[in-house]
Tab-separated table of C-alpha atoms and ligand atoms in Angstrom:
chain	number	residue	atom	x	y	z
A	61	MET	CA	-11.449	-3.303	-35.739
A	62	THR	CA	-15.122	-1.737	-35.673
A	63	THR	CA	-15.901	1.213	-33.850
A	64	THR	CA	-19.064	-1.139	-31.961
A	65	THR	CA	-16.570	-3.385	-30.122
A	66	ASP	CA	-15.414	-2.833	-27.059
A	67	PRO	CA	-11.442	-1.320	-28.192
A	68	LEU	CA	-10.317	-2.857	-24.262
A	69	ALA	CA	-8.516	-6.371	-24.145
A	70	SER	CA	-11.066	-8.774	-22.489
A	71	ARG	CA	-7.832	-9.021	-19.588
A	72	MET	CA	-8.515	-5.291	-18.550
A	73	ARG	CA	-12.455	-5.418	-18.897
A	74	PRO	CA	-13.364	-6.221	-14.949
A	75	PHE	CA	-11.378	-3.408	-14.091
A	76	GLY	CA	-13.035	-0.468	-14.756
A	77	THR	CA	-11.516	3.565	-13.335
A	78	THR	CA	-9.527	3.027	-9.600
A	79	ILE	CA	-12.201	3.809	-7.144
A	80	PHE	CA	-9.716	6.468	-5.741
A	81	ALA	CA	-10.136	8.250	-8.904
A	82	GLU	CA	-13.740	8.342	-8.645
A	83	MET	CA	-14.088	9.406	-5.440
A	84	SER	CA	-11.536	11.900	-5.971
A	85	ALA	CA	-13.777	12.816	-8.575
A	86	LEU	CA	-16.072	13.272	-6.192
A	87	ALA	CA	-15.207	15.640	-4.366
A	88	VAL	CA	-13.649	17.831	-6.330
A	89	SER	CA	-16.820	18.051	-7.900
A	90	THR	CA	-19.377	18.218	-4.223
A	91	GLY	CA	-16.485	20.647	-2.147
A	92	ALA	CA	-16.912	17.494	-0.225
A	93	VAL	CA	-13.339	17.064	2.927
A	94	ASN	CA	-11.659	14.092	1.351
A	95	LEU	CA	-10.030	11.326	3.315
A	96	GLY	CA	-11.051	8.264	0.334
A	97	GLN	CA	-7.611	8.597	-1.392
A	98	GLY	CA	-4.216	8.319	0.737
A	99	PHE	CA	-2.752	11.442	0.334
A	100	PRO	CA	-1.470	13.960	2.632
A	101	ASP	CA	-1.976	17.380	2.671
A	102	THR	CA	1.318	18.910	3.936
A	103	ASP	CA	5.050	19.082	2.131
A	104	GLY	CA	7.322	16.234	3.161
A	105	PRO	CA	10.902	16.880	5.048
A	106	PRO	CA	12.447	20.228	3.452
A	107	GLU	CA	15.396	19.270	3.520
A	108	MET	CA	14.776	16.442	0.501
A	109	LEU	CA	12.495	19.534	-1.864
A	110	ALA	CA	15.386	21.940	-1.747
A	111	ALA	CA	17.409	18.865	-2.777
A	112	ALA	CA	14.755	18.469	-5.054
A	113	ALA	CA	14.828	22.343	-6.316
A	114	GLU	CA	18.366	22.100	-6.480
A	115	ALA	CA	18.623	19.132	-8.558
A	116	LEU	CA	16.685	20.260	-10.903
A	117	ARG	CA	17.839	23.489	-11.665
A	118	GLY	CA	21.338	21.716	-11.261
A	119	GLY	CA	21.113	19.601	-14.473
A	120	GLN	CA	19.710	16.493	-13.696
A	121	ASN	CA	17.082	16.686	-16.293
A	122	GLN	CA	18.152	13.730	-18.555
A	123	TYR	CA	17.983	9.862	-18.385
A	124	PRO	CA	19.389	7.864	-15.164
A	125	PRO	CA	21.003	4.775	-15.021
A	126	GLY	CA	18.965	2.528	-15.651
A	127	PRO	CA	18.977	0.461	-12.223
A	128	GLY	CA	17.716	4.220	-10.289
A	129	ILE	CA	20.991	6.751	-9.773
A	130	PRO	CA	23.863	5.413	-7.131
A	131	ALA	CA	23.546	7.907	-4.788
A	132	LEU	CA	20.114	6.405	-3.710
A	133	ARG	CA	20.526	2.674	-4.447
A	134	GLU	CA	23.377	3.079	-1.778
A	135	ALA	CA	20.360	5.233	0.059
A	136	VAL	CA	18.159	2.217	0.311
A	137	ALA	CA	20.366	0.024	1.000
A	138	ALA	CA	21.603	1.701	4.193
A	139	HIS	CA	18.102	2.441	5.217
A	140	GLN	CA	17.354	-1.214	5.376
A	141	ARG	CA	19.972	-1.816	7.288
A	142	ARG	CA	19.534	0.795	9.330
A	143	PHE	CA	15.478	-0.072	10.640
A	144	TRP	CA	15.442	-3.466	9.861
A	145	GLY	CA	18.995	-4.571	9.791
A	146	LEU	CA	18.418	-6.403	6.031
A	147	ASP	CA	21.793	-6.108	3.826
A	148	TYR	CA	21.424	-5.578	0.349
A	149	ASP	CA	24.381	-5.006	-2.356
A	150	PRO	CA	22.832	-1.423	-4.322
A	151	GLY	CA	25.223	-2.703	-7.484
A	152	SER	CA	22.964	-5.589	-7.913
A	153	GLU	CA	20.166	-5.972	-5.341
A	154	VAL	CA	18.321	-3.132	-5.341
A	155	LEU	CA	16.096	-1.361	-8.302
A	156	ILE	CA	14.642	2.429	-7.961
A	157	THR	CA	10.814	1.978	-9.325
A	158	ALA	CA	8.414	4.777	-10.906
A	159	GLY	CA	6.433	4.242	-7.400
A	160	ALA	CA	6.475	0.691	-5.663
A	161	THR	CA	2.987	-0.078	-8.109
A	162	GLU	CA	5.294	0.302	-10.863
A	163	ALA	CA	7.187	-2.212	-8.562
A	164	ILE	CA	4.570	-4.387	-7.835
A	165	ALA	CA	3.374	-4.163	-11.876
A	166	ALA	CA	7.267	-5.545	-12.899
A	167	THR	CA	7.613	-8.392	-10.190
A	168	ILE	CA	4.647	-9.675	-11.279
A	169	LEU	CA	4.974	-9.861	-14.882
A	170	ALA	CA	8.647	-10.521	-14.336
A	171	LEU	CA	8.110	-13.406	-12.348
A	172	CYS	CA	4.620	-15.229	-13.206
A	173	GLU	CA	3.871	-17.402	-16.540
A	174	THR	CA	0.269	-17.084	-17.292
A	175	GLY	CA	-1.612	-19.324	-15.568
A	176	ASP	CA	0.209	-18.680	-12.780
A	177	GLU	CA	-0.696	-18.227	-9.143
A	178	VAL	CA	-0.956	-15.212	-6.681
A	179	ILE	CA	-2.027	-15.333	-3.570
A	180	CYS	CA	-2.726	-12.061	-1.899
A	181	PHE	CA	-4.442	-11.307	1.080
A	182	GLU	CA	-7.586	-9.254	0.627
A	183	PRO	CA	-8.947	-6.676	1.221
A	184	TYR	CA	-6.865	-5.923	-1.395
A	185	TYR	CA	-5.136	-2.536	-2.860
A	186	ASP	CA	-6.142	-2.431	-5.808
A	187	SER	CA	-3.328	-2.697	-8.283
A	188	TYR	CA	-2.479	-6.216	-7.700
A	189	ALA	CA	-5.219	-7.460	-9.252
A	190	ALA	CA	-4.898	-5.549	-12.504
A	191	SER	CA	-1.442	-7.004	-11.858
A	192	ILE	CA	-1.653	-10.728	-11.728
A	193	ALA	CA	-4.638	-9.587	-14.604
A	194	LEU	CA	-1.996	-8.009	-17.020
A	195	ALA	CA	0.000	-11.056	-16.120
A	196	GLY	CA	-2.103	-13.754	-17.608
A	197	ALA	CA	-1.683	-14.863	-14.058
A	198	VAL	CA	-4.775	-15.167	-11.779
A	199	ARG	CA	-4.981	-14.274	-7.946
A	200	ARG	CA	-5.949	-16.414	-5.128
A	201	PRO	CA	-7.126	-14.323	-1.953
A	202	VAL	CA	-7.092	-15.273	1.430
A	203	THR	CA	-9.944	-13.187	3.697
A	204	LEU	CA	-9.007	-10.943	6.492
A	205	ARG	CA	-11.802	-10.751	8.030
A	206	PRO	CA	-12.327	-8.636	11.688
A	207	GLY	CA	-13.164	-10.539	14.506
A	208	SER	CA	-14.875	-10.137	18.031
A	209	ASP	CA	-12.137	-7.683	19.332
A	210	GLY	CA	-11.453	-5.561	16.584
A	211	ARG	CA	-9.028	-6.586	14.197
A	212	TYR	CA	-8.554	-8.184	11.090
A	213	ALA	CA	-7.150	-11.788	10.973
A	214	PHE	CA	-7.054	-14.674	8.624
A	215	ASP	CA	-8.135	-18.282	8.837
A	216	PRO	CA	-4.555	-20.185	8.544
A	217	ASP	CA	-6.068	-23.325	6.980
A	218	GLU	CA	-7.216	-21.086	4.354
A	219	LEU	CA	-3.740	-19.589	3.654
A	220	ARG	CA	-2.552	-23.243	3.636
A	221	ALA	CA	-5.742	-24.334	0.791
A	222	ALA	CA	-4.723	-21.400	-1.182
A	223	PHE	CA	-1.211	-23.204	-2.024
A	224	GLY	CA	-1.391	-25.640	-4.894
A	225	PRO	CA	0.230	-26.773	-7.578
A	226	ARG	CA	-0.065	-23.171	-9.626
A	227	THR	CA	1.050	-21.154	-7.194
A	228	ARG	CA	3.552	-18.649	-8.069
A	229	LEU	CA	3.843	-15.934	-5.162
A	230	VAL	CA	2.348	-14.486	-2.362
A	231	LEU	CA	2.299	-10.966	-2.514
A	232	LEU	CA	1.815	-10.155	1.020
A	233	ASN	CA	1.059	-6.051	1.948
A	234	THR	CA	2.042	-5.115	5.980
A	235	PRO	CA	1.593	-2.743	7.567
A	236	HIS	CA	-1.111	-3.181	5.479
A	237	ASN	CA	-4.024	-1.121	3.509
A	238	PRO	CA	-6.886	-0.349	3.936
A	239	THR	CA	-6.817	-2.245	7.586
A	240	GLY	CA	-4.508	-1.433	8.881
A	241	LYS	CA	-3.229	-4.044	10.096
A	242	VAL	CA	0.296	-5.168	11.232
A	243	PHE	CA	1.644	-9.153	10.605
A	244	THR	CA	2.065	-10.951	13.777
A	245	ALA	CA	5.221	-13.091	14.121
A	246	ASP	CA	2.664	-16.074	14.034
A	247	GLU	CA	1.134	-15.272	10.438
A	248	LEU	CA	4.496	-13.978	9.166
A	249	ALA	CA	5.845	-17.050	9.999
A	250	LEU	CA	3.093	-19.546	9.108
A	251	ILE	CA	3.724	-17.438	5.757
A	252	ALA	CA	7.178	-17.932	5.571
A	253	THR	CA	6.598	-21.532	6.512
A	254	LEU	CA	4.635	-22.113	3.636
A	255	CYS	CA	6.295	-20.770	1.096
A	256	GLN	CA	9.373	-22.753	2.166
A	257	GLU	CA	7.240	-25.477	1.326
A	258	HIS	CA	5.970	-24.535	-1.868
A	259	ASP	CA	9.383	-23.268	-2.815
A	260	VAL	CA	7.473	-19.955	-4.074
A	261	CYS	CA	8.362	-16.420	-4.378
A	262	ALA	CA	7.398	-13.786	-1.507
A	263	VAL	CA	6.744	-9.961	-2.261
A	264	THR	CA	5.910	-7.404	-0.110
A	265	ASP	CA	5.151	-4.242	-0.118
A	266	GLU	CA	5.824	-2.770	2.767
A	267	VAL	CA	4.851	1.143	1.751
A	268	TYR	CA	3.480	1.905	4.973
A	269	GLU	CA	7.397	0.833	7.066
A	270	HIS	CA	6.821	3.628	8.900
A	271	LEU	CA	4.224	4.038	10.082
A	272	VAL	CA	3.996	1.411	12.897
A	273	PHE	CA	1.860	2.899	15.811
A	274	THR	CA	3.062	2.903	19.576
A	275	ASP	CA	0.399	0.829	20.516
A	276	ALA	CA	0.151	-1.797	18.208
A	277	ASP	CA	0.461	-5.022	18.843
A	278	ALA	CA	3.518	-5.988	16.801
A	279	PRO	CA	6.187	-4.249	15.442
A	280	HIS	CA	6.687	-4.263	11.873
A	281	VAL	CA	9.224	-7.173	10.690
A	282	PRO	CA	10.209	-7.751	6.942
A	283	LEU	CA	9.008	-10.590	5.656
A	284	ALA	CA	12.308	-11.595	4.121
A	285	THR	CA	14.173	-11.101	7.890
A	286	LEU	CA	12.832	-14.337	8.909
A	287	PRO	CA	15.058	-17.822	8.369
A	288	GLY	CA	15.236	-18.479	4.313
A	289	MET	CA	13.243	-15.832	3.148
A	290	ARG	CA	15.442	-13.327	1.800
A	291	GLU	CA	17.027	-15.257	-0.766
A	292	ARG	CA	13.204	-15.734	-1.582
A	293	THR	CA	12.062	-12.309	-1.009
A	294	LEU	CA	10.957	-9.229	-3.216
A	295	ARG	CA	10.938	-6.532	-0.956
A	296	ILE	CA	9.411	-3.110	-1.839
A	297	SER	CA	8.929	0.457	-1.161
A	298	SER	CA	8.518	3.763	-1.943
A	299	ALA	CA	8.486	7.255	-0.544
A	300	GLY	CA	5.370	8.599	-1.215
A	301	LYS	CA	4.134	7.755	2.325
A	302	THR	CA	7.359	7.917	4.165
A	303	PHE	CA	7.949	10.637	3.061
A	304	SER	CA	4.514	12.631	2.223
A	305	CYS	CA	5.176	12.535	-1.107
A	306	THR	CA	2.922	10.934	-2.606
A	307	GLY	CA	3.143	12.292	-6.203
A	308	TRP	CA	6.401	12.214	-6.865
A	309	LYS	CA	6.200	7.864	-7.801
A	310	VAL	CA	9.755	7.583	-6.545
A	311	GLY	CA	9.793	3.719	-5.369
A	312	TRP	CA	12.281	0.215	-4.970
A	313	VAL	CA	12.011	-2.995	-4.700
A	314	SER	CA	15.261	-5.357	-2.878
A	315	GLY	CA	16.200	-8.837	-3.219
A	316	PRO	CA	18.483	-11.241	-4.664
A	317	ALA	CA	21.043	-10.238	-7.235
A	318	PRO	CA	18.293	-13.020	-10.051
A	319	LEU	CA	15.363	-11.989	-8.862
A	320	VAL	CA	15.858	-7.728	-9.107
A	321	SER	CA	17.505	-8.192	-12.632
A	322	ALA	CA	14.285	-10.337	-13.400
A	323	VAL	CA	12.523	-7.215	-12.155
A	324	LEU	CA	14.607	-4.841	-14.369
A	325	ARG	CA	14.300	-6.804	-17.605
A	326	VAL	CA	10.600	-5.847	-17.709
A	327	LYS	CA	10.900	-2.224	-16.109
A	328	GLN	CA	12.612	-0.819	-18.808
A	329	PHE	CA	10.489	-1.622	-21.030
A	330	LEU	CA	7.456	-0.560	-19.199
A	331	THR	CA	9.094	3.107	-18.284
A	332	PHE	CA	12.907	2.491	-18.881
A	333	VAL	CA	13.654	4.606	-15.705
A	334	ASN	CA	11.908	7.945	-13.705
A	335	ALA	CA	11.848	10.904	-11.406
A	336	ALA	CA	15.695	12.027	-12.298
A	337	PRO	CA	15.545	14.677	-9.892
A	338	LEU	CA	13.365	13.557	-7.085
A	339	GLN	CA	16.030	10.638	-6.663
A	340	PRO	CA	18.533	12.377	-4.906
A	341	ALA	CA	16.164	14.628	-3.209
A	342	VAL	CA	15.091	10.522	-1.037
A	343	ALA	CA	18.725	10.184	-1.515
A	344	VAL	CA	18.749	12.946	1.129
A	345	ALA	CA	15.070	11.668	2.924
A	346	LEU	CA	16.333	8.516	3.029
A	347	GLY	CA	18.956	9.492	5.322
A	348	LEU	CA	17.167	11.630	7.877
A	349	PRO	CA	18.257	11.226	10.717
A	350	ASP	CA	15.538	8.623	13.579
A	351	ARG	CA	14.534	11.400	14.384
A	352	TYR	CA	12.395	12.384	11.455
A	353	PHE	CA	10.669	9.355	10.778
A	354	THR	CA	9.617	9.043	14.794
A	355	GLU	CA	7.714	12.204	14.498
A	356	PHE	CA	6.693	11.321	11.196
A	357	ARG	CA	4.619	8.381	13.254
A	358	ASP	CA	4.202	10.818	16.490
A	359	GLY	CA	2.218	13.218	13.853
A	360	MET	CA	-0.221	10.501	12.456
A	361	GLN	CA	-0.622	8.153	15.563
A	362	SER	CA	-2.003	11.228	16.632
A	363	ARG	CA	-4.217	12.133	13.667
A	364	ARG	CA	-5.170	8.873	13.842
A	365	ASP	CA	-6.161	9.129	17.701
A	366	GLN	CA	-8.315	12.597	16.515
A	367	LEU	CA	-10.442	11.044	13.233
A	368	LEU	CA	-11.222	7.674	15.858
A	369	ALA	CA	-12.479	9.598	18.663
A	370	GLY	CA	-14.704	11.086	15.792
A	371	LEU	CA	-15.856	8.812	14.247
A	372	THR	CA	-16.383	7.129	17.297
A	373	ASP	CA	-18.751	10.102	18.812
A	374	ALA	CA	-20.531	9.861	15.156
A	375	GLY	CA	-21.986	6.768	15.573
A	376	PHE	CA	-19.353	4.642	13.462
A	377	THR	CA	-17.840	1.204	14.446
A	378	VAL	CA	-14.858	1.731	13.995
A	379	LEU	CA	-11.626	-0.917	13.658
A	380	PRO	CA	-9.179	0.498	14.798
A	381	PRO	CA	-5.609	0.771	12.697
A	382	GLU	CA	-2.528	-0.220	14.351
A	383	GLY	CA	-0.659	1.194	11.380
A	384	THR	CA	-0.870	3.006	7.345
A	385	TYR	CA	-2.686	6.292	7.255
A	386	PHE	CA	-6.727	4.053	7.343
A	387	VAL	CA	-9.253	3.424	9.443
A	388	THR	CA	-11.711	1.629	8.843
A	389	ALA	CA	-14.695	1.300	9.711
A	390	ASP	CA	-18.565	-0.280	9.745
A	391	VAL	CA	-21.867	1.540	8.547
A	392	THR	CA	-24.395	-0.863	10.053
A	393	ALA	CA	-24.988	1.046	13.153
A	394	LEU	CA	-25.487	4.092	10.595
A	395	GLY	CA	-28.377	2.736	8.723
A	396	GLY	CA	-25.223	1.761	5.759
A	397	ARG	CA	-26.180	-1.922	4.271
A	398	ASP	CA	-24.108	-1.426	0.992
A	399	GLY	CA	-20.597	0.611	1.461
A	400	ILE	CA	-20.514	1.792	-2.335
A	401	GLU	CA	-23.916	3.089	-2.094
A	402	PHE	CA	-22.755	5.200	1.385
A	403	CYS	CA	-19.675	6.850	0.084
A	404	ARG	CA	-21.782	7.671	-2.630
A	405	SER	CA	-24.399	9.598	-1.087
A	406	LEU	CA	-22.519	10.519	1.937
A	407	PRO	CA	-21.291	14.132	-0.093
A	408	ALA	CA	-24.396	14.707	-0.198
A	409	ARG	CA	-25.774	13.749	3.153
A	410	CYS	CA	-22.741	15.272	4.905
A	411	GLY	CA	-19.951	16.647	2.762
A	412	VAL	CA	-17.376	14.165	3.321
A	413	VAL	CA	-16.116	11.382	0.993
A	414	ALA	CA	-15.114	7.697	2.286
A	415	VAL	CA	-13.530	4.577	0.083
A	416	PRO	CA	-15.869	1.405	0.206
A	417	THR	CA	-13.519	-1.080	1.076
A	418	GLN	CA	-16.163	-4.509	-0.727
A	419	VAL	CA	-14.146	-3.496	-4.372
A	420	PHE	CA	-10.816	-4.773	-2.988
A	421	TYR	CA	-12.529	-8.234	-1.934
A	422	ASP	CA	-13.563	-11.177	-4.561
A	423	ASP	CA	-15.669	-11.787	-1.501
A	424	VAL	CA	-17.772	-8.663	-2.028
A	425	GLU	CA	-19.525	-10.405	1.183
A	426	ALA	CA	-16.863	-10.069	3.575
A	427	GLY	CA	-16.431	-5.696	3.022
A	428	ARG	CA	-20.321	-4.778	2.153
A	429	ARG	CA	-20.713	-2.459	5.125
A	430	LEU	CA	-17.030	-0.886	5.548
A	431	VAL	CA	-15.361	2.144	4.579
A	432	ARG	CA	-12.394	3.616	4.481
A	433	PHE	CA	-11.208	7.046	5.690
A	434	ALA	CA	-7.430	8.699	5.672
A	435	PHE	CA	-6.477	10.322	7.676
A	436	CYS	CA	-2.872	11.422	6.795
A	437	LYS	CA	-4.306	14.733	6.978
A	438	ARG	CA	-4.429	18.569	9.188
A	439	PRO	CA	-5.655	18.219	12.480
A	440	GLU	CA	-8.489	20.895	11.379
A	441	VAL	CA	-9.698	19.528	8.305
A	442	LEU	CA	-10.081	16.118	9.783
A	443	ALA	CA	-11.877	18.144	12.498
A	444	GLN	CA	-14.058	19.846	9.972
A	445	ALA	CA	-14.549	16.467	8.748
A	446	VAL	CA	-15.670	15.149	11.700
A	447	ASP	CA	-17.758	17.666	12.253
A	448	ARG	CA	-19.837	16.956	9.097
A	449	LEU	CA	-20.355	13.201	10.216
A	450	ARG	CA	-21.991	13.936	13.190
A	451	ARG	CA	-24.675	15.515	10.939
A	452	LEU	CA	-25.779	12.401	9.564
A	453	THR	CA	-27.144	10.516	13.277
A	454	ALA	CA	-28.121	14.676	14.386
B	1857	LIG	N1	0.968	-0.012	-2.388
B	1857	LIG	C1	0.275	0.286	-1.053
B	1857	LIG	C2	-0.391	-0.116	-0.233
B	1857	LIG	C3	0.015	1.585	-1.659
B	1857	LIG	O1	-1.022	2.511	-0.624
B	1857	LIG	C4	-0.057	2.283	-2.292
B	1857	LIG	C5	-0.746	3.860	-2.524
B	1857	LIG	N2	0.500	4.242	-1.954
B	1857	LIG	C6	1.005	1.697	-3.716
B	1857	LIG	C7	1.612	0.805	-2.911
B	1857	LIG	C8	2.073	2.545	-4.484
B	1857	LIG	O2	2.396	3.162	-3.958
B	1857	LIG	P1	3.790	4.248	-5.091
B	1857	LIG	O3	2.402	5.538	-4.639
B	1857	LIG	O4	4.416	4.374	-5.021
B	1857	LIG	O5	3.427	4.009	-6.026
B	1858	LIG	N1	-2.786	5.070	-1.701
B	1858	LIG	C1	-3.462	5.429	-2.096
B	1858	LIG	C2	-4.390	5.354	-1.074
B	1858	LIG	O1	-4.520	3.281	-0.516
B	1858	LIG	C3	-4.212	5.732	-3.229
B	1858	LIG	C4	-3.654	5.653	-4.251
B	1858	LIG	C5	-4.281	5.624	-5.796
B	1858	LIG	O2	-5.436	6.953	-6.105
B	1858	LIG	N2	-4.303	4.428	-6.603
B	1858	LIG	O3	-5.541	5.244	-1.525
């Protein structure tokens, strides 16, 4: 290798530094309020934190079993039974991973041959494209576009046309980051029908499963609960969002034993195992009473309402989310023509960081003027951000 050639393998060259890292660094260097990267600024449930401290002091610091500690696998299975009526055998149908990110990567690497196609809805979470590329697979995006009612939807014909002889997986994220969309029963039914017609597996990223707001048109429905789907779906979630511990990176994947076992085959060579003392703590959190999950959602909904009102007042055209941590907005009314330019200049203009969502599209035009704000922040932080954003039109 000569020093003049790029040492990076060609399949990774299209991927620069993630937008989240870029924008968080910008927030630090400018002292701006960071509504870019989605992480809460408060800690998760005290019972969970106490259990982690106890495990750490109590010697649970060596390699846990490959699929995860039994207590956590049992808690993951019980949680899915309690909230979604889904039954998974903790012994063979649940695998603990280093966050949802590793679960997604290991799943794609495990199931895709070179040249296989993965259908995903754009804007897509950034790690999807990179994981698909690492597997030598090809992404087939289907675009979510805001309609006149402000809701993002896809064209069913575009989805039908995306299926072909090389389709291996459909990767579905609902509730959806960055749009805050919750896929409706009709949309899920179409996805399920097409998966079965084409004998394709589904991979569902449900990290925001507990963040669907009370005024959403549709409740959250795991695709695996639809007829004929459990046996072809790998369902992924993580502790990061539900328990406000994004730095812990404890996730899981559930599905039929042969599929989960394929994912484990890859996971064992990516990280082998992860987060020994955090695993028992997440097991405690998953077993918290329903009240925890309701209050968590209600708290986030009031923050959403606060930011929606503030952004509207500051002149943004907002696209109200039904779930997640995020709201997207069109910057055209504020004179913005390009979300990347808008977000790069925002800290200097008014001391706030947001994320341009065009980086999550192959069809850049579709997201050109859209930006995303995270509202998983304390009310006083949101109030300060809104005060600053008002300066844009003052
Ligand atoms: N998928 C989506 C849609 C996300 O927003 C995130 C960020 N939490 C992840 C996956 C990654 O989750 P984790 O931090 O558990 O790896
Ligand atoms: N999921 C978080 C978001 O969308 C950030 C994750 C990351 O920084 N990779 O903001």
